XYZ file of C-alpha atoms in Angstrom:
349
model
C 10.752 48.991 -18.809
C 13.844 46.874 -19.352
C 13.877 43.445 -17.808
C 17.090 41.870 -16.596
C 17.703 38.153 -16.761
C 20.785 36.611 -15.204
C 22.805 33.636 -16.261
C 24.849 31.940 -13.561
C 27.641 29.642 -14.652
C 29.964 27.449 -12.639
C 33.567 27.120 -13.788
C 36.435 25.174 -12.306
C 40.142 25.918 -12.642
C 43.037 23.492 -12.382
C 43.345 24.472 -8.720
C 39.808 23.288 -7.991
C 38.610 26.791 -7.173
C 34.922 27.471 -7.581
C 34.005 30.528 -9.606
C 30.613 32.160 -9.851
C 30.114 33.896 -13.186
C 27.162 36.243 -13.281
C 26.098 37.564 -16.687
C 23.321 40.142 -16.696
C 21.310 40.355 -19.911
C 18.963 43.107 -21.004
C 15.669 41.984 -22.550
C 14.330 45.434 -23.453
C 14.534 44.401 -27.126
C 14.160 41.070 -28.854
C 17.918 40.886 -29.278
C 19.670 39.888 -26.097
C 23.063 41.370 -25.479
C 25.567 41.025 -22.700
C 25.368 43.983 -20.358
C 27.870 43.154 -17.637
C 30.089 40.268 -16.700
C 31.813 39.573 -13.436
C 34.032 36.674 -12.403
C 34.084 36.124 -8.672
C 36.160 33.593 -6.763
C 34.084 32.172 -3.935
C 36.252 29.325 -2.664
C 37.540 25.817 -3.238
C 35.272 23.081 -4.518
C 34.985 19.904 -2.469
C 34.031 16.420 -3.642
C 30.237 15.947 -3.529
C 29.001 13.232 -1.185
C 27.518 10.263 -2.995
C 26.249 8.774 0.268
C 25.349 10.167 3.639
C 24.282 13.703 4.524
C 25.887 17.103 4.649
C 25.848 18.821 8.008
C 24.597 22.196 9.190
C 26.978 24.971 8.162
C 28.105 23.417 4.861
C 28.637 26.034 2.154
C 27.499 25.068 -1.331
C 26.682 26.195 -4.857
C 23.363 25.091 -6.331
C 24.026 22.726 -9.232
C 21.142 24.055 -11.343
C 20.569 27.661 -10.261
C 24.176 28.458 -9.352
C 23.509 30.499 -6.214
C 25.655 30.486 -3.079
C 24.042 29.059 0.030
C 24.544 27.396 3.381
C 22.784 24.339 4.803
C 20.550 24.683 7.851
C 19.262 21.119 8.350
C 18.222 18.033 6.343
C 14.778 16.550 5.701
C 13.995 12.967 4.758
C 11.301 12.956 2.093
C 9.507 10.220 0.153
C 10.366 10.604 -3.521
C 7.738 9.271 -5.944
C 9.566 9.122 -9.265
C 7.244 8.095 -12.093
C 10.199 7.922 -14.489
C 11.720 5.140 -12.403
C 8.360 3.367 -12.299
C 8.160 3.555 -16.101
C 11.721 2.469 -16.790
C 11.866 -0.196 -14.072
C 15.243 1.201 -13.094
C 16.614 2.291 -9.730
C 17.456 5.937 -9.142
C 21.094 6.592 -8.161
C 20.008 9.543 -6.052
C 17.720 7.582 -3.750
C 18.526 5.609 -0.631
C 16.455 3.153 1.383
C 12.921 2.257 0.361
C 10.193 3.579 2.600
C 7.578 1.025 1.646
C 5.099 3.751 0.646
C 3.088 3.392 -2.571
C 0.782 5.528 -4.665
C -1.500 4.330 -7.459
C -2.216 6.751 -10.301
C -3.159 6.100 -13.943
C -3.008 2.365 -13.232
C 0.676 2.745 -12.445
C 2.190 1.840 -9.099
C 4.882 4.244 -7.928
C 6.965 3.217 -4.955
C 8.247 5.991 -2.698
C 11.889 5.965 -1.650
C 13.473 8.136 0.993
C 15.535 10.995 -0.328
C 17.511 13.746 1.401
C 16.553 17.400 0.939
C 18.010 20.384 2.777
C 16.612 23.616 4.173
C 19.069 26.300 3.077
C 19.741 30.016 3.191
C 20.345 31.711 -0.178
C 22.952 34.442 -0.452
C 20.948 37.655 -0.928
C 23.490 38.908 -3.477
C 22.502 36.088 -5.820
C 18.709 36.340 -5.454
C 18.236 38.817 -8.352
C 19.954 36.381 -10.717
C 18.022 33.201 -9.927
C 15.307 31.791 -12.191
C 13.418 30.681 -9.123
C 11.267 32.347 -6.515
C 13.344 32.907 -3.409
C 10.342 32.879 -1.041
C 9.977 29.095 -0.825
C 8.656 29.271 2.750
C 5.247 30.837 3.338
C 2.826 30.612 6.240
C -0.597 31.799 7.342
C -1.166 34.859 9.458
C -1.432 34.193 13.182
C -4.853 35.723 13.679
C -8.046 33.741 13.234
C -9.597 36.324 10.935
C -6.385 36.969 9.011
C -6.224 35.115 5.706
C -2.972 36.752 4.648
C 0.004 34.679 3.552
C 3.454 35.706 4.692
C 6.720 34.818 2.951
C 10.252 34.507 4.270
C 12.799 35.534 1.608
C 15.960 33.637 0.825
C 14.961 30.146 2.009
C 14.928 27.117 -0.270
C 14.691 23.318 -0.307
C 17.527 21.633 -2.199
C 17.923 17.971 -3.172
C 21.107 16.200 -2.118
C 22.350 15.797 -5.706
C 22.034 19.546 -6.347
C 24.549 20.411 -3.608
C 28.052 21.358 -4.818
C 30.016 21.797 -1.562
C 32.852 24.277 -1.259
C 35.043 25.844 1.395
C 36.236 29.425 1.722
C 38.391 31.658 3.858
C 35.844 34.499 3.771
C 34.784 35.631 7.221
C 31.185 36.270 6.105
C 30.688 34.124 3.002
C 26.860 34.319 2.967
C 24.764 37.468 3.169
C 21.315 36.812 4.631
C 19.463 38.513 7.472
C 19.095 35.177 9.309
C 22.723 34.095 8.917
C 23.996 35.636 12.155
C 20.821 34.637 14.006
C 21.160 30.954 13.111
C 24.884 30.234 12.703
C 28.172 31.002 14.396
C 31.788 30.448 13.476
C 33.503 27.200 14.426
C 37.210 28.003 13.900
C 39.652 25.183 13.304
C 36.952 22.595 12.529
C 35.949 20.808 9.323
C 32.697 22.776 9.211
C 33.456 26.477 9.755
C 29.913 27.254 10.963
C 27.705 25.488 13.500
C 24.059 26.020 14.514
C 23.135 28.369 17.313
C 20.479 27.442 19.828
C 18.176 29.882 18.034
C 18.254 27.725 14.890
C 17.394 24.589 16.843
C 14.548 26.372 18.631
C 13.277 27.843 15.339
C 13.255 24.441 13.660
C 11.464 22.795 16.581
C 8.847 25.539 16.903
C 8.097 25.834 13.182
C 8.470 22.188 12.212
C 4.817 21.862 11.046
C 5.223 24.742 8.585
C 8.676 23.757 7.315
C 8.440 19.992 7.003
C 9.011 18.485 3.588
C 7.513 14.995 3.377
C 6.624 14.038 -0.231
C 8.263 14.842 -3.575
C 6.714 13.886 -6.945
C 8.598 13.778 -10.252
C 7.773 12.940 -13.868
C 9.333 13.634 -17.291
C 7.518 14.245 -20.590
C 9.563 14.690 -23.783
C 12.698 15.717 -21.861
C 10.871 18.214 -19.624
C 10.941 17.072 -16.013
C 8.420 18.420 -13.506
C 9.091 18.121 -9.772
C 6.366 18.973 -7.247
C 6.732 19.414 -3.475
C 3.502 20.066 -1.520
C 3.433 21.622 1.961
C 0.540 21.790 4.406
C 0.145 25.287 5.835
C -2.698 24.925 8.310
C -6.407 25.687 8.451
C -8.809 28.509 9.144
C -11.603 26.957 11.210
C -14.811 28.713 12.191
C -18.333 27.703 13.193
C -19.554 28.164 9.630
C -16.717 26.715 7.580
C -13.206 25.331 7.510
C -10.590 26.190 4.907
C -7.375 24.174 4.583
C -4.295 25.653 2.915
C -1.323 24.161 1.095
C 1.550 25.577 -0.882
C 3.299 23.671 -3.647
C 6.717 24.255 -5.134
C 7.216 23.287 -8.789
C 10.453 22.997 -10.744
C 10.529 22.559 -14.509
C 13.797 21.352 -16.008
C 14.698 20.878 -19.664
C 16.827 17.733 -19.915
C 17.135 17.920 -23.700
C 18.984 20.033 -26.261
C 16.005 21.819 -27.847
C 14.755 25.109 -26.396
C 11.114 25.060 -25.271
C 8.725 27.523 -23.633
C 5.893 27.055 -21.156
C 2.736 28.619 -22.581
C -0.245 27.398 -20.542
C -1.192 25.544 -17.370
C -4.138 23.206 -16.853
C -4.918 22.046 -13.318
C -7.475 19.597 -11.918
C -8.111 19.948 -8.181
C -10.163 17.316 -6.375
C -11.393 17.873 -2.828
C -12.503 15.193 -0.377
C -15.730 17.170 -0.103
C -16.545 15.861 -3.593
C -15.754 18.898 -5.725
C -13.561 18.816 -8.847
C -12.218 22.147 -10.062
C -10.519 22.904 -13.378
C -8.094 25.812 -13.681
C -6.616 27.016 -16.974
C -4.417 30.000 -17.652
C -1.474 31.492 -19.500
C 1.955 30.679 -18.116
C 2.703 30.393 -14.410
C 2.980 33.204 -11.816
C 2.623 35.728 -14.626
C 5.495 34.330 -16.687
C 5.992 32.076 -19.696
C 9.508 30.843 -18.955
C 11.891 29.675 -21.682
C 13.851 26.511 -20.879
C 17.072 26.384 -22.889
C 20.366 24.554 -22.671
C 21.924 27.628 -21.066
C 19.018 28.212 -18.660
C 17.332 24.811 -18.344
C 15.296 25.268 -15.157
C 12.575 27.440 -13.656
C 11.098 27.113 -10.168
C 8.070 28.736 -8.576
C 5.606 28.338 -5.712
C 1.840 28.767 -5.497
C -0.996 28.052 -3.071
C -4.296 26.212 -2.999
C -7.119 25.989 -0.466
C -9.840 23.367 0.012
C -12.908 23.136 2.204
C -11.899 19.596 3.138
C -8.858 18.218 4.998
C -7.475 16.403 1.957
C -7.565 16.224 -1.816
C -5.519 15.667 -4.964
C -4.015 17.831 -7.706
C -2.730 16.939 -11.153
C -2.554 18.521 -14.580
C -0.420 19.512 -17.555
C 1.736 22.339 -18.840
C 1.396 23.233 -22.520
C 4.961 23.400 -23.860
C 5.890 25.008 -27.186
C 8.924 24.023 -29.264
C 10.933 26.413 -31.431
C 9.139 25.154 -34.563
C 5.756 26.094 -33.090
C 4.657 22.567 -32.254
C 3.254 21.997 -28.773
C 2.862 19.096 -26.366
C 1.332 18.585 -22.929
C 3.876 18.006 -20.187
C 2.360 15.977 -17.354
C 2.336 17.330 -13.809
C 2.620 14.264 -11.559
C -0.445 13.708 -9.346
C 0.129 14.609 -5.720
C -1.883 14.382 -2.543
C -2.926 17.293 -0.367
C -3.005 15.960 3.176
C -3.663 17.963 6.325
C -1.929 17.308 9.616
C -2.941 17.486 13.222
C -3.329 21.154 13.993
C -0.538 22.865 15.868
C -1.776 26.274 16.963
C 1.710 27.511 17.782
C 2.065 30.726 15.846
C 4.628 30.574 13.034
C 5.027 34.323 13.543
C 8.202 33.649 15.514
C 10.315 33.099 12.397
C 12.410 36.161 13.120
C 12.119 36.045 16.884
């Protein structure tokens, strides 16, 4: 069966109009060829904010993945950047220091607060994104139900990856939650404002949505960013199982094309167990990171029989000449939170 891969490019004209170029490629043979090409005007680019926050209702293009989206609300996270710790340099994308520290591999990494946004992804762009578009998952609302549910078209985006734009389109974003969460605000700087349903949804589901820590490290021009999320626990008389999801982005910052071949995880639980996990690729794929398509993002899940633990590991990366190297996955903590038994089943209510 033929597999389609999309390449999303951002171009700017002399009139500062933002264009979304979607190129579909067919991978049914080893030779890639251009199948279709469409140039779509989506609006007028605005100057990105170097300081401060964007507000709910801001339209944007994703700097890396190129999709159209709209901001729901911001999160303040602690960013642990091991590259900054190594280089003894400040990061231009960070703001005030939080005073938090982690100690790993005899290296002290200071956490700094950083702005991330919960966003809706335009459903028309989802097939062309090299990222899973189910970034929000949650446990079933029944005690005996171990199923995981996913909400499509939600993502977490760092402040520096927001490319704001404006448009005259009446319905610029297609997503099933768009009309539930936002309404038009004619004549104002921000054309859309939050409905009460969005505020209630955020307040009710805060424990399942909250982004608190972000970990980042670069090995030989391949940067790995990890965001862990606590999902809750299944508690019974016989045992307790705690669940987390983690979102990982790999980004090739160099010129040479590389490919992820293997993963190697170490998972430590507070109960005293240490588990090793090895396997080919990630989520059934061995993504290629090239200059044209430098990034890949995915999510996975882990469970422990203790309320906290740690994860770390490596990705085996292969260069075009066949040589390989181990790309470090920055260590991150799995911490549980005080249980909130409010059902997250009300996401669409």
